[in-house]
Coordinates of C-alpha atoms in Angstrom, one line a residue:
M22 CA -29.2 -91.4 173.4
P23 CA -25.5 -91.3 172.2
G24 CA -24.2 -94.5 170.6
R25 CA -22.1 -96.7 172.7
A26 CA -18.4 -96.6 172.0
S27 CA -16.2 -99.7 171.8
I28 CA -12.7 -99.7 173.1
T29 CA -12.0 -102.8 171.1
R30 CA -13.1 -101.1 167.8
R31 CA -11.3 -97.9 168.6
L32 CA -8.1 -99.7 169.5
I33 CA -8.2 -101.9 166.4
T34 CA -9.0 -98.8 164.2
A35 CA -6.1 -96.9 165.7
V36 CA -3.6 -99.7 165.2
L37 CA -4.8 -100.4 161.7
L38 CA -4.5 -96.6 160.9
L39 CA -1.0 -96.6 162.2
E40 CA -0.2 -99.7 160.2
V41 CA -1.6 -98.2 157.0
L42 CA 0.4 -95.0 157.6
A43 CA 3.5 -97.0 158.1
A44 CA 2.8 -99.1 155.0
I45 CA 2.3 -96.0 152.9
A46 CA 5.6 -94.6 154.2
L47 CA 7.3 -97.9 153.5
I48 CA 5.9 -98.2 150.0
G49 CA 6.9 -94.6 149.3
A50 CA 10.4 -95.3 150.6
A51 CA 10.5 -98.5 148.6
T52 CA 9.4 -96.7 145.4
V53 CA 12.1 -94.1 145.8
H54 CA 14.8 -96.7 146.5
E55 CA 13.6 -98.9 143.6
R56 CA 13.6 -96.0 141.2
K57 CA 17.1 -95.1 142.3
V58 CA 18.3 -98.7 141.9
Q59 CA 16.7 -99.1 138.4
Y60 CA 18.0 -95.8 137.1
E61 CA 21.5 -96.5 138.4
A62 CA 21.4 -99.7 136.4
F63 CA 19.9 -98.0 133.4
D64 CA 22.5 -95.2 133.5
A65 CA 25.3 -97.7 133.8
N66 CA 23.9 -99.4 130.6
L67 CA 23.8 -96.0 128.8
R68 CA 27.3 -95.2 129.9
S69 CA 28.4 -98.7 128.7
H70 CA 26.9 -98.3 125.3
A71 CA 28.3 -94.7 124.9
S72 CA 31.7 -96.0 125.8
A73 CA 31.5 -98.8 123.3
I74 CA 30.5 -96.4 120.6
F75 CA 33.3 -94.1 121.6
G76 CA 35.6 -97.2 121.3
A77 CA 34.4 -97.6 117.7
V78 CA 35.9 -94.2 116.7
Q79 CA 39.0 -95.0 114.7
D80 CA 41.8 -93.2 112.7
A81 CA 40.5 -92.4 109.2
D82 CA 44.0 -92.8 107.7
D83 CA 43.7 -89.6 105.6
V84 CA 45.9 -86.6 105.2
G85 CA 44.0 -84.5 107.7
D86 CA 44.4 -87.2 110.5
N87 CA 40.7 -87.3 111.0
V88 CA 38.6 -89.9 112.7
Q89 CA 35.8 -92.1 111.6
L90 CA 33.2 -94.4 113.2
E91 CA 33.5 -98.1 112.6
L92 CA 30.5 -100.0 114.1
R93 CA 31.1 -103.3 112.6
G94 CA 30.6 -106.0 115.2
L95 CA 29.0 -103.6 117.7
K96 CA 25.5 -104.4 118.7
I97 CA 23.2 -101.3 119.1
P98 CA 20.0 -101.8 121.0
K99 CA 16.7 -101.4 119.1
R100 CA 15.1 -97.9 119.6
A101 CA 18.5 -96.5 120.5
I102 CA 19.3 -93.0 119.4
Y103 CA 22.8 -91.8 119.1
R104 CA 25.0 -89.3 117.5
V105 CA 28.8 -89.0 117.3
T106 CA 30.5 -85.8 116.3
D107 CA 34.1 -84.6 116.2
Q108 CA 35.7 -81.3 117.1
R109 CA 34.3 -79.7 114.0
E110 CA 30.8 -80.9 114.8
T111 CA 31.1 -83.3 111.9
V112 CA 28.6 -86.1 112.4
L113 CA 30.6 -89.4 112.4
G114 CA 27.5 -91.5 112.8
A115 CA 23.9 -91.2 114.0
T116 CA 20.7 -93.1 114.4
G117 CA 17.4 -91.4 115.0
T118 CA 16.8 -87.7 115.9
V119 CA 18.8 -86.5 118.9
P120 CA 17.0 -83.6 120.5
F121 CA 18.8 -80.4 121.6
L122 CA 20.3 -81.1 125.0
H123 CA 22.0 -79.1 127.7
P124 CA 23.5 -81.8 129.9
K125 CA 26.5 -81.3 132.1
P126 CA 29.7 -83.0 130.9
D127 CA 29.4 -86.7 131.2
G128 CA 25.8 -86.2 132.5
F129 CA 22.4 -87.5 131.9
E130 CA 19.2 -85.7 130.7
N131 CA 15.7 -86.8 129.9
A132 CA 13.9 -85.7 126.8
D133 CA 10.8 -86.7 124.7
V134 CA 11.4 -88.0 121.2
D135 CA 8.3 -88.6 119.0
G136 CA 6.1 -88.7 122.1
R137 CA 8.4 -91.3 123.9
S138 CA 10.4 -90.6 126.9
Y139 CA 14.1 -91.0 126.5
R140 CA 17.1 -90.7 128.7
F141 CA 20.4 -89.6 127.2
F142 CA 24.0 -89.8 128.3
V143 CA 26.6 -87.4 126.8
L144 CA 30.2 -88.5 126.7
N145 CA 33.0 -86.1 125.9
A146 CA 36.4 -87.6 125.4
D147 CA 39.6 -87.3 123.4
R148 CA 40.6 -89.9 120.9
I149 CA 44.3 -90.3 120.4
I150 CA 45.5 -91.2 116.9
D151 CA 49.0 -92.0 115.7
P152 CA 50.3 -92.5 119.2
G153 CA 53.8 -93.3 117.9
V154 CA 54.2 -89.8 116.4
N155 CA 55.1 -87.2 119.0
G156 CA 52.9 -88.9 121.6
G157 CA 49.9 -89.0 119.3
I158 CA 47.2 -86.5 118.2
E159 CA 44.2 -85.8 120.3
R160 CA 40.8 -85.5 118.6
P161 CA 37.9 -84.4 120.8
V162 CA 34.8 -86.7 120.2
R163 CA 31.3 -86.2 121.5
V164 CA 28.9 -89.2 121.9
V165 CA 25.3 -88.7 122.7
F166 CA 23.4 -92.0 123.4
G167 CA 19.9 -92.5 124.5
L168 CA 17.3 -95.2 125.2
P169 CA 13.7 -95.1 126.1
D170 CA 13.2 -95.3 129.9
G171 CA 9.6 -96.5 130.0
H172 CA 10.6 -99.9 131.0
V173 CA 12.4 -98.5 134.0
W174 CA 9.2 -97.2 135.4
H175 CA 7.6 -100.5 134.5
E176 CA 10.1 -102.2 136.7
V177 CA 9.6 -99.7 139.4
L178 CA 5.8 -100.1 139.3
G179 CA 6.2 -103.8 139.3
A180 CA 8.2 -103.7 142.5
V181 CA 5.7 -101.2 144.0
R182 CA 2.9 -103.5 143.1
F183 CA 4.6 -106.4 144.8
F184 CA 5.1 -104.3 148.0
V185 CA 1.4 -103.2 147.9
I186 CA 0.1 -106.7 147.6
A187 CA 2.5 -108.0 150.3
T188 CA 1.5 -105.1 152.6
L189 CA -2.2 -105.7 152.1
L190 CA -1.8 -109.4 152.8
L191 CA 0.3 -108.5 155.9
L192 CA -2.4 -106.0 157.0
S193 CA -5.1 -108.6 156.6
L194 CA -3.2 -111.2 158.6
T195 CA -2.2 -108.7 161.4
T196 CA -5.9 -107.5 161.6
V197 CA -7.1 -111.0 162.2
L198 CA -4.4 -111.7 164.7
M199 CA -4.9 -108.3 166.4
I200 CA -8.6 -108.8 166.8
W201 CA -8.0 -112.2 168.4
L202 CA -5.2 -110.9 170.6
I203 CA -7.2 -107.9 171.8
R204 CA -10.3 -109.9 172.6
R205 CA -8.1 -112.4 174.5
L206 CA -6.4 -109.6 176.4
L207 CA -9.7 -107.9 177.2
M208 CA -11.2 -111.2 178.5
P209 CA -10.2 -110.4 182.1
I210 CA -12.3 -107.2 181.9
H211 CA -15.3 -109.2 180.7
E212 CA -14.7 -111.8 183.5
L213 CA -14.5 -108.9 186.1
A214 CA -17.7 -107.4 184.7
S215 CA -19.5 -110.7 184.8
R216 CA -18.5 -111.3 188.4
A217 CA -19.7 -107.8 189.4
E218 CA -22.9 -108.3 187.5
A219 CA -23.7 -111.4 189.5
L220 CA -23.9 -109.3 192.7
S221 CA -27.4 -108.8 194.2
A222 CA -29.0 -107.8 197.5
L223 CA -28.8 -111.4 198.6
H224 CA -25.4 -112.3 197.2
W225 CA -22.6 -109.9 198.2
Q226 CA -19.7 -112.3 197.9
F227 CA -17.2 -110.9 195.4
E228 CA -13.7 -111.9 194.5
A229 CA -12.0 -110.6 191.4
P230 CA -10.9 -113.3 188.9
I231 CA -7.3 -114.3 189.0
S232 CA -6.9 -113.3 185.4
A233 CA -7.8 -109.7 186.3
K234 CA -5.2 -109.6 189.2
Q235 CA -2.4 -111.0 187.0
Y236 CA -2.2 -107.8 184.9
T237 CA -0.6 -104.7 186.5
E238 CA -3.1 -102.4 184.8
L239 CA -6.2 -104.3 186.0
R240 CA -5.0 -105.1 189.6
P241 CA -5.8 -101.6 191.0
L242 CA -9.3 -101.8 189.4
A243 CA -10.0 -105.3 190.7
T244 CA -8.8 -104.3 194.2
A245 CA -10.9 -101.1 194.2
I246 CA -14.0 -103.0 193.2
E247 CA -13.4 -105.6 196.0
R248 CA -12.9 -102.9 198.6
T249 CA -15.9 -100.9 197.4
I250 CA -18.2 -103.9 197.5
A251 CA -16.9 -104.9 200.9
R252 CA -17.7 -101.4 202.2
L253 CA -21.1 -101.5 200.6
Q254 CA -21.8 -104.9 202.1
H255 CA -20.7 -103.7 205.5
A256 CA -23.0 -100.6 205.1
F257 CA -26.0 -102.8 204.1
E258 CA -25.4 -105.1 206.9
Q259 CA -25.2 -102.2 209.4
Q260 CA -28.4 -100.8 207.9
K261 CA -30.1 -104.2 208.1
R262 CA -29.0 -104.7 211.7
F263 CA -30.0 -101.1 212.6
T264 CA -33.5 -101.7 211.1
S265 CA -33.9 -105.0 212.9
D266 CA -32.6 -103.6 216.3
A267 CA -34.8 -100.5 215.9
A268 CA -37.9 -102.7 215.2
H269 CA -37.1 -104.9 218.2
E270 CA -36.5 -101.9 220.4
L271 CA -39.7 -100.1 219.4
K272 CA -41.7 -103.4 219.7
T273 CA -40.4 -103.9 223.2
D274 CA -41.3 -100.4 224.3
L275 CA -44.8 -100.7 222.7
A276 CA -45.3 -104.1 224.3
I277 CA -44.5 -102.6 227.7
V278 CA -47.0 -99.7 227.2
K279 CA -49.6 -102.1 225.8
S280 CA -49.2 -104.5 228.8
S281 CA -49.5 -101.6 231.3
L282 CA -52.7 -100.4 229.7
Q283 CA -54.1 -104.0 229.5
L284 CA -53.3 -104.5 233.1
L285 CA -55.3 -101.4 234.1
S286 CA -58.3 -102.7 232.1
M287 CA -58.5 -106.2 233.5
K288 CA -60.5 -105.1 236.6
R289 CA -61.9 -102.1 238.3
R290 CA -59.3 -100.1 240.2
T291 CA -59.1 -97.1 242.4
T292 CA -58.5 -93.6 241.1
E293 CA -54.9 -93.7 242.5
D294 CA -54.2 -97.0 240.6
Y295 CA -55.4 -95.5 237.4
E296 CA -53.4 -92.3 237.9
R297 CA -50.3 -94.4 238.7
G298 CA -50.8 -96.6 235.7
V299 CA -51.3 -93.7 233.3
A300 CA -48.2 -92.0 234.7
L301 CA -46.2 -95.2 234.0
A302 CA -47.6 -95.4 230.5
L303 CA -46.7 -91.7 229.9
D304 CA -43.1 -92.5 231.1
D305 CA -42.9 -95.4 228.7
F306 CA -44.3 -93.2 225.9
T307 CA -41.7 -90.5 226.8
R308 CA -38.9 -93.1 226.6
L309 CA -40.3 -94.3 223.2
E310 CA -40.4 -90.7 221.9
Q311 CA -36.8 -90.2 223.1
T312 CA -35.7 -93.4 221.3
V313 CA -37.4 -92.2 218.0
Q314 CA -35.8 -88.8 218.4
K315 CA -32.4 -90.3 218.8
M316 CA -32.9 -92.5 215.8
L317 CA -33.8 -89.4 213.8
T318 CA -30.7 -87.6 215.1
L319 CA -28.5 -90.6 214.2
S320 CA -30.0 -90.7 210.7
R321 CA -29.4 -86.9 210.3
L322 CA -25.7 -87.2 211.4
E323 CA -25.0 -90.1 209.0
Q324 CA -26.1 -87.9 206.0
P325 CA -23.4 -86.0 204.1
Q326 CA -22.7 -82.7 205.8
E327 CA -23.3 -79.4 204.0
A328 CA -20.3 -77.1 204.0
R329 CA -21.8 -74.3 206.2
G330 CA -18.6 -73.3 208.0
Q331 CA -20.1 -73.7 211.5
T332 CA -17.7 -73.8 214.4
C333 CA -17.8 -73.8 218.2
R334 CA -15.5 -73.6 221.3
M335 CA -15.1 -77.2 222.4
D336 CA -14.0 -76.2 225.9
A337 CA -17.0 -73.9 226.4
V338 CA -19.4 -76.6 225.2
M339 CA -17.8 -79.2 227.6
L340 CA -18.1 -76.8 230.5
E341 CA -21.8 -76.3 229.8
A342 CA -22.3 -80.1 229.5
V343 CA -20.6 -80.5 233.0
R344 CA -22.9 -77.8 234.4
Q345 CA -26.0 -79.5 232.9
S346 CA -25.1 -82.9 234.2
S347 CA -24.2 -81.7 237.7
P348 CA -27.6 -82.7 239.2
F349 CA -27.2 -86.2 237.9
A350 CA -23.6 -86.3 239.3
E351 CA -24.8 -85.0 242.7
L352 CA -27.5 -87.6 242.7
N353 CA -25.0 -90.4 242.2
N354 CA -22.4 -88.8 244.5
V355 CA -19.9 -88.5 241.7
H356 CA -17.3 -85.7 241.5
V357 CA -16.5 -84.2 238.1
I358 CA -13.0 -82.7 237.6
S359 CA -12.4 -80.7 234.5
E360 CA -9.2 -79.2 233.0
L361 CA -10.0 -77.7 229.6
A362 CA -7.9 -75.9 227.0
A363 CA -9.3 -73.5 224.5
A364 CA -10.0 -75.2 221.1
T365 CA -12.2 -74.3 218.2
V366 CA -13.6 -77.2 216.2
P367 CA -15.7 -77.4 212.9
L368 CA -18.9 -78.5 214.8
D369 CA -22.3 -77.1 215.2
S370 CA -22.7 -76.2 218.9
R371 CA -25.8 -78.4 219.2
D372 CA -23.9 -81.4 217.8
A373 CA -20.9 -80.6 220.1
M374 CA -23.2 -80.4 223.1
L375 CA -24.8 -83.8 222.1
L376 CA -21.3 -85.3 221.8
C377 CA -20.1 -84.0 225.2
S378 CA -23.2 -84.7 227.1
N379 CA -23.5 -88.3 225.9
V380 CA -19.9 -89.1 226.7
L381 CA -20.1 -87.4 230.1
L382 CA -23.4 -89.0 231.0
N383 CA -22.0 -92.5 230.0
A384 CA -19.1 -91.9 232.3
L385 CA -21.3 -90.8 235.2
Q386 CA -23.6 -93.9 234.7
H387 CA -20.6 -96.2 234.9
S388 CA -18.9 -94.5 237.9
R389 CA -19.1 -95.9 241.4
E390 CA -20.8 -94.0 244.1
G391 CA -18.4 -91.6 245.7
G392 CA -16.1 -91.8 242.7
C393 CA -15.1 -89.1 240.2
V394 CA -15.0 -88.4 236.5
E395 CA -12.1 -86.5 234.9
V396 CA -12.6 -84.3 231.9
R397 CA -9.6 -82.9 230.1
S398 CA -8.9 -81.3 226.8
A399 CA -5.8 -80.1 224.9
V400 CA -4.6 -79.2 221.4
L401 CA -2.0 -81.6 220.1
D402 CA -0.6 -81.7 216.6
G403 CA -3.4 -79.7 215.2
N404 CA -6.2 -81.8 216.9
A405 CA -8.5 -80.9 219.7
M406 CA -8.2 -83.9 222.1
V407 CA -10.9 -84.5 224.7
T408 CA -10.6 -87.3 227.3
V409 CA -13.2 -88.4 229.7
R410 CA -12.2 -90.9 232.3
D411 CA -14.2 -92.7 234.9
Y412 CA -13.2 -95.0 237.8
G413 CA -15.8 -97.7 237.2
E414 CA -15.5 -101.3 236.1
G415 CA -13.8 -100.4 232.7
I416 CA -14.7 -102.1 229.5
R417 CA -13.9 -105.5 228.1
E418 CA -11.7 -105.6 225.1
D419 CA -14.3 -107.5 223.0
E420 CA -16.8 -104.6 223.6
R421 CA -14.5 -101.7 222.6
E422 CA -15.8 -101.6 219.0
R423 CA -19.3 -102.9 219.6
V424 CA -20.3 -100.2 222.1
F425 CA -20.5 -97.8 219.1
L426 CA -23.1 -100.0 217.3
P427 CA -26.7 -98.8 217.5
F428 CA -28.8 -100.3 220.4
Y429 CA -25.8 -102.1 221.8
R430 CA -25.8 -102.4 225.6
G431 CA -23.1 -103.9 227.7
D432 CA -25.5 -104.2 230.6
P433 CA -29.1 -104.3 229.2
S434 CA -30.8 -104.3 232.5
R435 CA -28.9 -101.3 233.9
A436 CA -29.3 -99.5 230.6
R437 CA -33.0 -99.9 230.5
K438 CA -33.3 -99.0 234.2
S439 CA -31.4 -95.8 233.6
G440 CA -33.4 -95.0 230.5
G441 CA -30.6 -95.6 228.0
T442 CA -31.4 -96.6 224.4
G443 CA -28.0 -97.8 223.3
L444 CA -27.8 -95.0 220.8
G445 CA -25.7 -92.5 222.7
L446 CA -22.2 -93.7 221.7
S447 CA -23.4 -94.4 218.2
I448 CA -24.4 -90.7 217.9
C449 CA -21.1 -89.7 219.2
K450 CA -19.2 -91.7 216.7
A451 CA -21.4 -90.3 213.8
I452 CA -20.7 -86.8 215.0
C453 CA -16.9 -87.4 215.0
D454 CA -16.9 -89.2 211.6
R455 CA -18.8 -86.4 210.1
V456 CA -16.0 -83.9 210.6
G457 CA -13.1 -86.3 210.0
G458 CA -12.6 -87.0 213.7
R459 CA -12.5 -90.1 215.8
I460 CA -13.7 -91.5 219.1
E461 CA -12.2 -94.4 221.0
I462 CA -12.8 -96.2 224.3
A463 CA -10.4 -98.4 226.3
D464 CA -9.4 -99.4 229.8
H465 CA -7.2 -96.9 231.6
V466 CA -4.0 -98.3 233.0
G467 CA -5.0 -96.9 236.4
G468 CA -8.5 -98.4 236.3
G469 CA -11.8 -97.4 234.8
A470 CA -12.7 -96.6 231.2
L471 CA -11.1 -93.8 229.1
V472 CA -12.9 -92.2 226.2
K473 CA -10.8 -90.2 223.8
I474 CA -12.2 -87.8 221.3
L475 CA -10.0 -86.4 218.5
L476 CA -11.4 -83.6 216.3
P477 CA -9.7 -81.3 213.8
A478 CA -8.7 -78.0 215.5
L479 CA -9.2 -74.8 213.6
G480 CA -6.5 -72.1 213.4
A481 CA -6.9 -68.4 213.4
Q482 CA -8.3 -68.3 209.9
G483 CA -10.8 -71.0 210.6
Q484 CA -8.8 -73.6 208.6
P485 CA -8.0 -77.1 209.9
N486 CA -4.5 -77.6 211.0
A487 CA -2.6 -80.5 209.4
A488 CA -2.7 -83.5 211.6
V489 CA -2.5 -87.3 211.5
L490 CA -5.3 -88.6 213.8
S491 CA -3.9 -92.1 213.8
S492 CA -0.6 -90.9 215.4
L493 CA -2.3 -90.7 218.8
H494 CA -3.1 -93.9 220.7
L495 CA -5.0 -94.7 223.9
G496 CA -2.8 -95.1 226.9

């Protein structure tokens, strides 16, 4: 089993890594800058001492108008190395061994002397003697002056050491503050998880904590969890209600069959009475079998659909449903009018027949004797629209959503008398939902009820046409 990863640890590690990289870059930049500053000061010191020694070069007051070095009163640093020569490379003064150098004019150069690192400055200048005689005589003088530069690196390393210690202290402080801050910022996630963990089959109330909704990044997650749990709660409540209604429905049917058989066994009866009682019991058993079969059908339709690419002609299926229901229509003296346009929908022909026959039978059952039922279809905005209108009593507004609930009957006595189970419209809704369609029922402005079915219509290549189902409303 792979180890659990921690966002907090990863975030802290990433931030610390970035801080360490930034600190290394800062220390490197500080080292380069400090070295530059220290060497600029050191070079200025070398230049100053070389200039002072050059200033100690005086007129020798001899016949050849030579120069000499007079260092009295001039302080030369310890461990300093210098050499002063004239134009003839005559050494005017020297201390220590000056190595062979190739510096640029008035330039600096590093060299090792007796295992110690030195930095030298070479000053080339002209010394003017007897300035009152024809503007003076120029005597070229070369001054080489050097000092050990070990203390420069000592100063640089001291500054770097300070930056390293300060950076480590700052990293330690920011690490503590960052851990505290990240845990505080992640607290809404922990609160959200705690609320979600408290959910159970008996407790479905969930409301995301205010702290989670205050953050822009967490608000979509909190809202999505609330909506998901609300849908799950609705689904569980529907399942619970379906189970309860199914148990009640089956119990009622079994009670009827049981009472009929018990009534036959209470006393001796004639053969005709037994035959009539057994026939009634068989009818009740048939109705019970139909109820179970419809329950299984509804359960099948509510399962995810496998992409099998089945299609059918909705107009042809509706015509067949009208033909099959014609005996029932004639029995109730109801006339069926149909005006159907060709439309192909992504439905299995058996499911399409179940949908059409249930809606048509519902309209026939609610029609007055001598009335009519109008069945029409058309293709609008990429949707196959089927409408079934009756001229009965219509439907109350508070029943328009409930009629699609399993086992719901607006008129229980009539439904049981006609053999209805209260599952027909539920099956119709499940069929429509399965293919992304919709079914609605409402009162028609001219009287009676109007059932409208909207299904995706398929084009020539069998692909759904783009459509917005909600753009169509019941009239």
